[in-house]
PDB file of C-alpha atoms in Angstrom:
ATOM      1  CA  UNK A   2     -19.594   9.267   7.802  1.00  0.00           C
ATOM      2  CA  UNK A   3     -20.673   6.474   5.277  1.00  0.00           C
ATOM      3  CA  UNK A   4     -19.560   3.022   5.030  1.00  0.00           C
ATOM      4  CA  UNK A   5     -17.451   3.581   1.469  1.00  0.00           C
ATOM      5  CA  UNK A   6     -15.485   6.539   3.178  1.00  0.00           C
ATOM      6  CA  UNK A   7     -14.760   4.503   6.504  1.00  0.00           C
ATOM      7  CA  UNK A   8     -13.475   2.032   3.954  1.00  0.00           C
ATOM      8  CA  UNK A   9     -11.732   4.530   2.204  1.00  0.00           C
ATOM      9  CA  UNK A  10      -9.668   5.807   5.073  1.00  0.00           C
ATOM     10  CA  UNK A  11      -8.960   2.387   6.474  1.00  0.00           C
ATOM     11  CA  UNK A  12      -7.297   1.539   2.960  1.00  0.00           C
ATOM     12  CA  UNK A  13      -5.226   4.415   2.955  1.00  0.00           C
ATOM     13  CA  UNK A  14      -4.035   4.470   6.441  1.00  0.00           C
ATOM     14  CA  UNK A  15      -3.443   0.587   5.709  1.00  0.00           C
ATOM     15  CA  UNK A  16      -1.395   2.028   2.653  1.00  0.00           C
ATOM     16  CA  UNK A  17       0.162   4.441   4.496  1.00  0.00           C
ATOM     17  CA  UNK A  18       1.098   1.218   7.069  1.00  0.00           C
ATOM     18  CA  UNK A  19       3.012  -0.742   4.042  1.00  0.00           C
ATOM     19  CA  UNK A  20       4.507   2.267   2.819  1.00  0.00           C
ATOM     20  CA  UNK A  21       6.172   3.644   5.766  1.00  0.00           C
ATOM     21  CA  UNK A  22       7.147  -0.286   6.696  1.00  0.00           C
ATOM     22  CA  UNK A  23       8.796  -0.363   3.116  1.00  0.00           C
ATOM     23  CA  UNK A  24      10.955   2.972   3.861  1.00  0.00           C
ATOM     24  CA  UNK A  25      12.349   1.620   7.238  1.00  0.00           C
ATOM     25  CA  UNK A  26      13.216  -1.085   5.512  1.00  0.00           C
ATOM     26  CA  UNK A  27      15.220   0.580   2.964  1.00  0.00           C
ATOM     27  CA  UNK A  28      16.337   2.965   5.153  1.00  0.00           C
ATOM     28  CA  UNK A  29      17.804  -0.430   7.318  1.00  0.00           C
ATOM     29  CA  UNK A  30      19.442  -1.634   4.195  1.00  0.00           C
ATOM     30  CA  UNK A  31      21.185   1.492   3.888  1.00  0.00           C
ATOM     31  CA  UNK A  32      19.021   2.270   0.765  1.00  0.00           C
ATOM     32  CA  UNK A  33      17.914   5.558   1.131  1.00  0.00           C
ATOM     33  CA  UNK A  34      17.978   6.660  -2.254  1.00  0.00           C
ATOM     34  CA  UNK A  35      15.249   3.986  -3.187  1.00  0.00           C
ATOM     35  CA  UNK A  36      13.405   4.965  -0.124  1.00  0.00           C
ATOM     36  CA  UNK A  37      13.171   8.301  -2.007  1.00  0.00           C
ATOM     37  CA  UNK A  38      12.105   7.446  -5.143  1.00  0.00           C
ATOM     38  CA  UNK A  39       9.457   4.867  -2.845  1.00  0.00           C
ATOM     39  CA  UNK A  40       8.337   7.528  -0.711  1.00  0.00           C
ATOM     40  CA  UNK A  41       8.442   9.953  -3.400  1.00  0.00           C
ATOM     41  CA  UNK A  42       5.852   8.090  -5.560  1.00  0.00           C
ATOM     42  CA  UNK A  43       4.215   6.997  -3.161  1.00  0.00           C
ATOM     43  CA  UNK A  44       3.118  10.512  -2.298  1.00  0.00           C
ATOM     44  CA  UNK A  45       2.408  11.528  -5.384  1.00  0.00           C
ATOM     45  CA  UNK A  46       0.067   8.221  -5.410  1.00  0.00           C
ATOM     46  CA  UNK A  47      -1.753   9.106  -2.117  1.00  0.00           C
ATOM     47  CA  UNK A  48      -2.128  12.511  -2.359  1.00  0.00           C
ATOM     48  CA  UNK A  49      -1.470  13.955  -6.038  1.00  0.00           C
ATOM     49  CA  UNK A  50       1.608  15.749  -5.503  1.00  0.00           C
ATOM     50  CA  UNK A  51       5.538  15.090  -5.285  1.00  0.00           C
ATOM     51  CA  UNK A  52       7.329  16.119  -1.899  1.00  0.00           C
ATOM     52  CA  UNK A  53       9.206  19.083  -3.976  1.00  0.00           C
ATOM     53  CA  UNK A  54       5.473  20.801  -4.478  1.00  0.00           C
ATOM     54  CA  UNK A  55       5.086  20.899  -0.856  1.00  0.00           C
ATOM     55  CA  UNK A  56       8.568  22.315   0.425  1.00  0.00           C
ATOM     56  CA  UNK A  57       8.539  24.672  -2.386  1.00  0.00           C
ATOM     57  CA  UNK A  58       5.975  26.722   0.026  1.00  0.00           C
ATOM     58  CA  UNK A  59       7.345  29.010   2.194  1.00  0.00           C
ATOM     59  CA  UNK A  60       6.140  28.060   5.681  1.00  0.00           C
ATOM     60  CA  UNK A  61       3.799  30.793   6.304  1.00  0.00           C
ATOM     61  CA  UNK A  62       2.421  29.929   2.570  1.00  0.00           C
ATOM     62  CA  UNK A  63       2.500  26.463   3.466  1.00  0.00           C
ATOM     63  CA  UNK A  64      -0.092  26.761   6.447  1.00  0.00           C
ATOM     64  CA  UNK A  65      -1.858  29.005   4.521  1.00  0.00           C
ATOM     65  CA  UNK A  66      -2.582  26.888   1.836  1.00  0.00           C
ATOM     66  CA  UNK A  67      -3.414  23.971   4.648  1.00  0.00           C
ATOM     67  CA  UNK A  68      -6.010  26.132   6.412  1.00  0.00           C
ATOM     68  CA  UNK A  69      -7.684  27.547   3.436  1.00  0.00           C
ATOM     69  CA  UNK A  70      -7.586  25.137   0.309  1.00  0.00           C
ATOM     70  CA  UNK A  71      -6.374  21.958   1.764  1.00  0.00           C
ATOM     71  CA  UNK A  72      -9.087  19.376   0.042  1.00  0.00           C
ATOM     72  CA  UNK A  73      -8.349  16.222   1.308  1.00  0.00           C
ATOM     73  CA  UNK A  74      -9.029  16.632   5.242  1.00  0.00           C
ATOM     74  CA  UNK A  75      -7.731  15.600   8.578  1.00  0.00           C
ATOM     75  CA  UNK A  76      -7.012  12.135   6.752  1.00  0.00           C
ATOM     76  CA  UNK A  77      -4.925  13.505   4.540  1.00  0.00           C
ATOM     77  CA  UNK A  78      -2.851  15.803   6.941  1.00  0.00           C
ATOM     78  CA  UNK A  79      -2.155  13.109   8.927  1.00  0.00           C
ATOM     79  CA  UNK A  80      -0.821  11.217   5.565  1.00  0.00           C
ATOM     80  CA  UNK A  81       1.152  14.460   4.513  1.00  0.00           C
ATOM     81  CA  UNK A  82       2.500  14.713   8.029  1.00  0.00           C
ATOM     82  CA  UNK A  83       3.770  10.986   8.258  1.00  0.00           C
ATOM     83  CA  UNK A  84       5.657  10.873   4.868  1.00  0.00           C
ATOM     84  CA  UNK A  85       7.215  14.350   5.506  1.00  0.00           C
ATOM     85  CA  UNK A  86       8.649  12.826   8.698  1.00  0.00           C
ATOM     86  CA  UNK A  87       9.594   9.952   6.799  1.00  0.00           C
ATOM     87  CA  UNK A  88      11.031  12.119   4.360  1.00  0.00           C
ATOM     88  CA  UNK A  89      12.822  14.377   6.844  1.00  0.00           C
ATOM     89  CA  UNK A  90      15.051  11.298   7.977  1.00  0.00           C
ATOM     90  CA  UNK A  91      15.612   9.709   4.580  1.00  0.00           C
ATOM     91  CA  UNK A  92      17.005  13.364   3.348  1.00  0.00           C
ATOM     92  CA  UNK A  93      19.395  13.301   6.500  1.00  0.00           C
ATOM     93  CA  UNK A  94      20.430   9.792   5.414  1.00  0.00           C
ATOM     94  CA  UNK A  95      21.468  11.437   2.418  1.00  0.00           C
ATOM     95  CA  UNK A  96      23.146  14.014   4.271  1.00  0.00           C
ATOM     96  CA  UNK A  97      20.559  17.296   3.273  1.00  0.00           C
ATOM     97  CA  UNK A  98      20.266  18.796   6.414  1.00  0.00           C
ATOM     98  CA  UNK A  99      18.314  21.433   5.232  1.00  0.00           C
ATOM     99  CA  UNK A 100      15.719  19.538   3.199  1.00  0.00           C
ATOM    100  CA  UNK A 101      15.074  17.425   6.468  1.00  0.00           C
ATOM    101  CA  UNK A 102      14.794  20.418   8.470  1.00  0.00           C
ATOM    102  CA  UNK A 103      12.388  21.730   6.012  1.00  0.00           C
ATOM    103  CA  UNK A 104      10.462  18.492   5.781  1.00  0.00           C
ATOM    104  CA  UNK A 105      10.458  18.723   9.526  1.00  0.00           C
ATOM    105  CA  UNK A 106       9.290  22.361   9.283  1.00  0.00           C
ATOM    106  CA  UNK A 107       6.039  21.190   7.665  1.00  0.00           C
ATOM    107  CA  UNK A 108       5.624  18.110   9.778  1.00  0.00           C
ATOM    108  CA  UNK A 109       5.286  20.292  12.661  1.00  0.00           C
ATOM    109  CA  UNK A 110       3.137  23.117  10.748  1.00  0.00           C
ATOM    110  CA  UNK A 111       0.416  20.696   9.672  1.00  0.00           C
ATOM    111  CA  UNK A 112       0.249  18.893  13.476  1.00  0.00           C
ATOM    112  CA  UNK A 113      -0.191  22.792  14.670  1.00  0.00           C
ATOM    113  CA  UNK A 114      -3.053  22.896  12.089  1.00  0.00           C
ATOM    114  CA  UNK A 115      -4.400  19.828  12.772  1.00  0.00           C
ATOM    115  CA  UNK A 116      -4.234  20.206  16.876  1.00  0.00           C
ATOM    116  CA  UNK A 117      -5.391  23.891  16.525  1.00  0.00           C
ATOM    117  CA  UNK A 118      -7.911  24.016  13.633  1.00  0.00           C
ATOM    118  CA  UNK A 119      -9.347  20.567  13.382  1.00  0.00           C
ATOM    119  CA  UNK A 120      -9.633  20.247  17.347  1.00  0.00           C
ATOM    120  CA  UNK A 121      -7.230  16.697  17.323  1.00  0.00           C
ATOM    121  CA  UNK A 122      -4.293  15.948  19.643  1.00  0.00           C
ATOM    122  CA  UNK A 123      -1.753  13.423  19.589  1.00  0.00           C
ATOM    123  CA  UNK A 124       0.622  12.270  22.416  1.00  0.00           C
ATOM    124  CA  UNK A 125       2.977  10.225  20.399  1.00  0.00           C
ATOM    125  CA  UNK A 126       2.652  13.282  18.034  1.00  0.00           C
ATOM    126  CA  UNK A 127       3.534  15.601  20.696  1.00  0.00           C
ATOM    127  CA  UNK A 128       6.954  13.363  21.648  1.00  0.00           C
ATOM    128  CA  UNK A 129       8.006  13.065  18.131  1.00  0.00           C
ATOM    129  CA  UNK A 130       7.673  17.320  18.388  1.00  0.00           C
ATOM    130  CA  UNK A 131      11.079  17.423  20.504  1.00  0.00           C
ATOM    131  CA  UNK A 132      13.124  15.414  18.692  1.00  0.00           C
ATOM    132  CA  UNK A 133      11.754  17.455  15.627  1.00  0.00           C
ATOM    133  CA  UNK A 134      12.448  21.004  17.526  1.00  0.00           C
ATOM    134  CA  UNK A 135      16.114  19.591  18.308  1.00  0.00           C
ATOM    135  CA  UNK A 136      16.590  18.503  15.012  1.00  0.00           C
ATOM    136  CA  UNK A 137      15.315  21.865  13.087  1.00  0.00           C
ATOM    137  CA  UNK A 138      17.362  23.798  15.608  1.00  0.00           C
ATOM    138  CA  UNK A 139      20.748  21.834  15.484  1.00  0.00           C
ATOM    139  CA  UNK A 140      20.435  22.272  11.467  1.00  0.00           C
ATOM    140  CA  UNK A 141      19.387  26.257  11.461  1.00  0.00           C
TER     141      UNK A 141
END
């Protein structure tokens, strides 16, 4: 891997850093609808796309679409994957169960991918999993 894309990935994880401090912060404040519209353009900003383009896939589409045409990497996974979780908990702030459980859904899709397919595992990944499993299950 070259220089420019080591310095690439280190500014968007560093991104990704600020952006998910930002949400917490909102999210403290009690401002989840502008952690939304943060998060929401903030994805769209990192990775092209609005969170509504991703849970419009079914999930069986969903890791389809990540194992077969996903362009930007492991990288970007892991970005997808944070801000869904992100996303999952600001949509239960709002009180949309099922949007949260469908963020979740994804969250735990693309680790699946990226522990099965791209060979990476993740303990704090791995705890996060339960809470997600309880969560999807409590809301099904």
């Amino acid at each position: 891997m070259g220089i420019q894309r080591k310095d690439f990935l280190v500014r968007q994880f560093e991104e990704l850093g600020r952006v998910i401090a930002a949400l917490l912060g909102f999210r403290e404040k009690g401002e989840s609808e502008r952690a939304l519209d943060y998060a929401t353009d903030s994805l769209k900003g990192m990775l092209d796309n609005d969170p509504d383009y991703y849970l419009s896939f079914s999930d069986d589409d969903f890791r389809k679409n990540l194992q077969e045409l996903w362009k930007p990497g492991i990288a970007g996974m892991e970005i997808l994957s944070e801000m869904l979780y992100q996303l999952g908990w600001i949509y239960d702030d709002l009180g949309k169960p099922d949007v949260a459980s469908n963020c979740f859904r994804k969250v735990k899709i693309t680790w699946e991918v990226l522990e099965e397919d791209q060979g990476t595992f993740n303990m704090e990944r791995n705890m996060k999993l339960e809470v997600l499993d309880k969560y999807i299950s409590s809301h099904a």
